[in-house]
Short mmCIF file of C-alpha atoms in Angstrom, two decimals:
data_model
loop_
_atom_site.label_atom_id
_atom_site.label_comp_id
_atom_site.label_asym_id
_atom_site.label_seq_id
_atom_site.Cartn_x
_atom_site.Cartn_y
_atom_site.Cartn_z
CA LYS M 1 0.00 0.00 0.00
CA TYR M 2 0.95 3.62 -0.52
CA THR M 3 0.01 6.71 1.49
CA SER M 4 -0.03 10.43 0.89
CA THR M 5 -1.10 13.34 3.09
CA MET M 6 -2.51 16.81 2.57
CA ILE M 7 -2.59 19.55 5.22
CA VAL M 8 -5.48 22.01 5.10
CA GLU M 9 -6.78 25.03 6.99
CA PRO M 10 -10.60 25.20 6.81
CA ASN M 11 -12.30 28.58 7.23
CA PHE M 12 -15.86 29.68 8.08
CA LYS M 13 -16.44 26.74 10.45
CA SER M 14 -16.30 24.26 7.56
CA THR M 15 -14.10 21.78 9.46
CA GLN M 16 -16.89 19.48 10.62
CA GLN M 17 -18.30 19.24 7.10
CA LEU M 18 -14.84 18.36 5.82
CA TYR M 19 -14.60 15.56 8.41
CA ASN M 20 -18.04 14.30 7.35
CA ASN M 21 -16.97 14.22 3.70
CA ILE M 22 -13.71 12.38 4.39
CA ASN M 23 -15.50 9.82 6.57
CA PHE M 24 -18.09 9.37 3.81
CA TYR M 25 -15.35 8.63 1.26
CA ASN M 26 -13.89 6.09 3.66
CA GLU M 27 -17.27 4.39 4.04
CA LEU M 28 -17.55 4.11 0.26
CA VAL M 29 -14.11 2.46 0.21
CA LYS M 30 -15.24 -0.03 2.88
CA GLN M 31 -18.39 -0.79 0.88
CA LYS M 32 -16.30 -1.08 -2.30
CA ASP M 33 -18.63 1.35 -4.04
CA THR M 34 -16.17 2.30 -6.77
CA VAL M 35 -18.92 3.69 -9.02
CA LEU M 36 -19.99 6.40 -6.55
CA LEU M 37 -16.37 7.06 -5.56
CA SER M 38 -15.37 7.63 -9.17
CA GLU M 39 -18.33 9.99 -9.70
CA ILE M 40 -17.69 12.05 -6.57
CA LEU M 41 -13.92 12.27 -6.97
CA GLY M 42 -13.87 12.60 -10.75
CA ILE M 43 -11.61 9.59 -11.33
CA ASN M 44 -12.12 6.43 -13.38
CA LEU M 45 -13.34 3.11 -11.98
CA THR M 46 -9.89 1.54 -12.06
CA GLU M 47 -8.41 4.40 -10.01
CA ALA M 48 -11.36 4.29 -7.59
CA SER M 49 -10.77 0.57 -7.02
CA LYS M 50 -7.18 1.32 -5.99
CA LEU M 51 -8.29 3.49 -3.05
CA LYS M 52 -8.08 1.74 0.33
CA GLY M 53 -8.84 4.40 2.92
CA PHE M 54 -9.49 8.07 3.72
CA TYR M 55 -8.55 9.51 7.12
CA ILE M 56 -8.49 12.94 8.74
CA GLU M 57 -7.15 14.21 12.06
CA PRO M 58 -6.26 17.58 13.61
CA ILE M 59 -2.69 18.76 13.94
CA LYS M 60 -2.83 19.35 17.68
CA ASN M 61 -1.13 22.37 19.18
CA GLU M 62 -1.73 23.31 22.82
CA ASN M 63 -0.72 26.91 22.15
CA GLU M 64 -3.74 27.26 19.86
CA LYS M 65 -6.07 26.69 22.80
CA TYR M 66 -4.50 29.52 24.79
CA GLU M 67 -4.50 31.84 21.77
CA MET M 68 -8.17 31.13 21.07
CA PHE M 69 -9.02 31.62 24.75
CA ASN M 70 -7.31 35.03 24.73
CA ASN M 71 -9.22 36.00 21.59
CA PHE M 72 -12.43 34.77 23.20
CA ILE M 73 -12.10 36.85 26.38
CA GLU M 74 -11.33 39.94 24.30
CA GLU M 75 -14.59 39.56 22.38
CA VAL M 76 -17.07 38.71 25.17
CA ASP M 77 -18.37 40.81 28.07
CA THR M 78 -16.79 40.75 31.54
CA THR M 79 -19.70 38.77 33.05
CA THR M 80 -19.12 35.87 30.65
CA VAL M 81 -15.36 35.96 31.26
CA LYS M 82 -15.90 35.54 35.02
CA ASN M 83 -17.84 32.31 34.41
CA ILE M 84 -15.27 30.73 32.05
CA ASP M 85 -11.64 29.97 32.87
CA VAL M 86 -8.95 28.60 30.60
CA GLU M 87 -9.33 25.01 31.83
CA SER M 88 -13.08 24.88 31.15
CA PHE M 89 -12.43 26.47 27.76
CA LYS M 90 -9.85 23.76 26.96
CA ARG M 91 -12.29 21.02 27.98
CA ALA M 92 -14.86 22.40 25.56
CA PHE M 93 -12.26 22.51 22.77
CA THR M 94 -13.05 19.91 20.05
CA ILE M 95 -11.06 18.41 17.17
CA TYR M 96 -12.92 20.79 14.85
CA ASP M 97 -11.52 23.83 16.65
CA TYR M 98 -7.89 23.22 15.65
CA ARG M 99 -6.57 25.39 12.86
CA TYR M 100 -4.79 22.77 10.74
CA HIS M 101 -5.88 19.26 9.78
CA LYS M 102 -4.14 16.35 8.06
CA ILE M 103 -5.93 14.29 5.43
CA LYS M 104 -4.36 10.90 4.69
CA VAL M 105 -5.25 8.60 1.81
CA LYS M 106 -4.18 4.98 1.36
CA ALA M 107 -4.11 3.24 -2.03
CA ILE M 108 -2.51 0.31 -3.81
CA SER M 109 -1.51 2.67 -6.62
CA ASN M 110 1.01 5.45 -6.02
CA THR M 111 -0.20 7.68 -8.87
CA VAL M 112 -3.81 8.40 -7.90
CA PHE M 113 -3.16 10.87 -5.06
CA GLU M 114 -2.57 14.06 -7.07
CA LYS M 115 -6.08 13.72 -8.57
CA LEU M 116 -7.79 13.79 -5.18
CA SER M 117 -6.96 17.20 -3.69
CA THR M 118 -9.16 19.24 -6.06
CA PRO M 119 -12.39 17.22 -5.58
CA ILE M 120 -11.85 17.05 -1.81
CA VAL M 121 -11.42 20.82 -1.53
CA ASN M 122 -14.21 21.54 -4.04
CA SER M 123 -16.63 19.46 -1.97
CA ILE M 124 -16.43 22.30 0.57
CA GLU M 125 -15.78 25.22 -1.77
CA SER M 126 -18.94 24.43 -3.78
CA ASN M 127 -21.16 24.32 -0.69
CA SER M 128 -23.66 27.19 -0.99
CA TYR M 129 -23.69 27.88 2.76
CA PHE M 130 -19.92 28.32 2.99
CA LYS M 131 -19.87 30.34 -0.26
CA ASN M 132 -22.39 32.71 1.29
CA GLN M 133 -20.37 32.93 4.52
CA LYS M 134 -17.27 33.82 2.51
CA LEU M 135 -19.17 36.46 0.53
CA ILE M 136 -20.44 38.12 3.72
CA ASN M 137 -16.96 37.98 5.25
CA ASP M 138 -15.40 39.53 2.13
CA GLN M 139 -17.93 42.36 2.16
CA ASN M 140 -17.41 43.03 5.87
CA LEU M 141 -13.63 43.11 5.50
CA MET M 142 -13.86 45.44 2.52
CA GLN M 143 -16.21 47.78 4.39
CA ASN M 144 -14.01 47.67 7.48
CA GLU M 145 -10.97 48.51 5.37
CA LYS M 146 -12.73 51.59 3.92
CA VAL M 147 -13.76 52.79 7.39
CA LEU M 148 -10.25 52.31 8.80
CA GLN M 149 -8.61 54.08 5.87
CA LYS M 150 -11.04 56.99 6.14
CA SER M 151 -10.50 57.25 9.91
CA LEU M 152 -6.73 57.12 9.43
CA ILE M 153 -6.87 59.97 6.91
CA GLU M 154 -8.99 62.03 9.33
CA VAL M 155 -6.58 61.42 12.22
CA ASP M 156 -3.58 62.29 10.05
CA THR M 157 -5.37 65.48 8.96
CA LEU M 158 -6.04 66.40 12.60
CA ARG M 159 -2.39 65.77 13.48
CA LYS M 160 -1.31 68.01 10.61
CA ILE M 161 -3.70 70.81 11.68
CA TYR M 162 -2.61 70.41 15.30
CA ASN M 163 1.06 70.70 14.34
CA GLU M 164 0.29 73.83 12.33
CA VAL M 165 -1.41 75.34 15.39
CA LEU M 166 1.62 74.52 17.53
CA ILE M 167 3.94 76.19 15.02
CA LYS M 168 1.77 79.32 14.99
CA GLU M 169 1.70 79.39 18.80
CA ALA M 170 5.45 79.04 18.88
CA ASP M 171 5.73 82.03 16.53
CA LYS M 172 3.41 84.03 18.81
CA ALA M 173 5.52 83.11 21.83
CA GLU M 174 8.59 84.56 20.13
CA THR M 175 6.76 87.86 19.58
CA GLY M 176 5.61 87.94 23.21
CA THR M 177 2.01 86.84 22.69
CA SER M 178 0.68 84.40 25.32
CA ILE M 179 0.33 80.72 24.36
CA THR M 180 -3.26 79.55 24.04
CA LEU M 181 -2.74 75.85 24.85
CA ALA M 182 -1.24 74.70 28.12
CA GLU M 183 1.95 72.61 27.84
CA GLY M 184 0.35 69.54 29.42
CA THR M 185 -2.68 69.75 27.13
CA LYS M 186 -0.41 69.95 24.08
CA LYS M 187 1.49 66.83 25.01
CA THR M 188 -1.69 64.91 25.87
CA SER M 189 -3.43 65.80 22.60
CA GLU M 190 -0.36 64.99 20.55
CA LEU M 191 0.05 61.59 22.24
CA GLU M 192 -3.65 60.78 21.88
CA LEU M 193 -3.61 61.49 18.15
CA PHE M 194 -0.40 59.51 17.69
CA GLY M 195 -1.84 56.59 19.68
CA GLU M 196 -5.05 56.64 17.64
CA SER M 197 -3.01 56.60 14.43
CA LEU M 198 -1.04 53.56 15.65
CA ARG M 199 -4.24 51.77 16.68
CA LEU M 200 -5.88 52.33 13.30
CA ASN M 201 -2.77 51.15 11.47
CA LYS M 202 -2.68 48.02 13.60
CA GLU M 203 -6.36 47.29 12.88
CA LEU M 204 -5.75 47.83 9.17
CA ILE M 205 -2.87 45.34 9.22
CA GLU M 206 -5.05 42.78 11.03
CA ASN M 207 -7.85 43.35 8.54
CA ASN M 208 -5.50 42.77 5.60
CA LYS M 209 -4.11 39.67 7.30
CA GLU M 210 -7.61 38.23 7.70
CA LYS M 211 -8.35 39.01 4.04
CA ALA M 212 -5.27 37.03 3.00
CA GLU M 213 -6.13 34.09 5.28
CA THR M 214 -9.75 33.84 4.10
CA THR M 215 -9.17 34.09 0.36
CA GLU M 216 -10.34 30.48 0.10
CA ILE M 217 -12.90 28.51 2.08
CA VAL M 218 -10.26 25.81 2.53
CA ASN M 219 -6.60 26.82 2.42
CA VAL M 220 -4.31 24.05 1.19
CA VAL M 221 -1.11 24.30 3.24
CA SER M 222 0.56 21.30 1.59
CA ASN M 223 -0.85 19.13 -1.17
CA PHE M 224 -0.80 15.39 -1.79
CA SER M 225 2.51 14.28 -3.25
CA ILE M 226 2.52 13.29 -6.92
CA VAL M 227 3.81 9.85 -5.97
CA GLY M 228 2.71 8.30 -2.68
CA ALA M 229 5.10 6.83 -0.13
CA GLU M 230 5.15 3.08 0.36
CA GLU M 231 3.57 2.04 3.64
CA ARG M 232 5.31 -0.69 5.59
CA SER M 233 2.89 -3.40 6.63
CA LEU M 234 2.43 -4.45 10.25
CA PHE M 235 3.97 -7.83 9.40
CA LYS M 236 7.08 -6.18 7.97
CA LYS M 237 7.38 -3.95 11.03
CA TYR M 238 6.92 -6.96 13.32
CA THR M 239 9.53 -8.96 11.39
CA PHE M 240 11.96 -6.06 11.60
CA TRP M 241 11.60 -5.70 15.37
CA VAL M 242 11.80 -9.47 15.96
CA ALA M 243 14.96 -9.66 13.84
CA THR M 244 16.42 -6.68 15.71
CA PHE M 245 15.58 -8.29 19.06
CA PHE M 246 17.26 -11.60 18.20
CA MET M 247 20.31 -9.84 16.75
CA THR M 248 20.65 -7.90 20.00
CA ILE M 249 20.38 -11.12 22.04
CA MET M 250 23.00 -12.83 19.85
CA LEU M 251 25.32 -9.85 20.20
CA LEU M 252 24.94 -9.90 23.99
CA ILE M 253 25.70 -13.66 24.08
CA ILE M 254 28.84 -13.15 21.98
CA LEU M 255 29.98 -10.28 24.21
CA LEU M 256 29.36 -12.32 27.37
CA ARG M 257 31.35 -15.23 25.96
CA GLN M 258 34.20 -12.92 25.05
CA LEU M 259 34.09 -11.45 28.56
CA ASP M 260 34.09 -14.96 30.08
CA ILE M 261 37.14 -15.97 28.00
CA TYR M 262 38.92 -12.78 29.01
CA LEU M 263 38.20 -13.34 32.73
CA LEU M 264 39.41 -16.96 32.57
CA SER M 265 42.66 -15.99 30.86
CA TYR M 266 43.12 -13.13 33.34
CA SER M 267 42.61 -15.45 36.37
CA LYS M 268 45.24 -17.91 35.04
CA LYS M 269 47.79 -15.11 35.01
#
């Protein structure tokens, strides 16, 4: 048998549907329904008959749980936060909540794998619900980007006007005219505008990052290899370990005999 893996990043809460699809393909393999498999995956009957299993599992990362918990407490109200701690959040964390997932396919042909990634991904991409979720998300991100850019321009304009006022006040001070703004007020206003500018820039960067990450409903991190890797059977693995065990025993016996001979010769001296 041969195996090949693909790593994906599902968006818009499509992970559970992806798991359902992969498990469905695996059931078709078990039932030897090559006709339906070939139709769904867009491969011929011969290629479908070579498929021996479909599997999916999350790529587990404990740090993800803490990151998602931090994001969660930032979004909810303080009352909710008081009732949920990190441990209870982790207990509620499911396999569908992980960011990355590994799809593995087994086959007795090592050339069928490259034909599988497109139909697997399209089974989610073509789903009308997820297409609608992506459309709404795209529109929201675009609108948010416009608002942030407009706000940033307004803040930059205010900073420019404020600096012009400061320059004029400095000129008045040189001619003996009293300064209108107090020194503390000037510093506070300048820092507030600068801080607001930084905040808007940060939000704009995050918005652009989310746009890049949600370009597709399912991001393919790494695709199936063109040629699958040969899978060692359980019998071969068992034979290898048994052979290794007996070789180790034989080596120990030889070493003990050599040690015994050495000790006998040493005692005669």
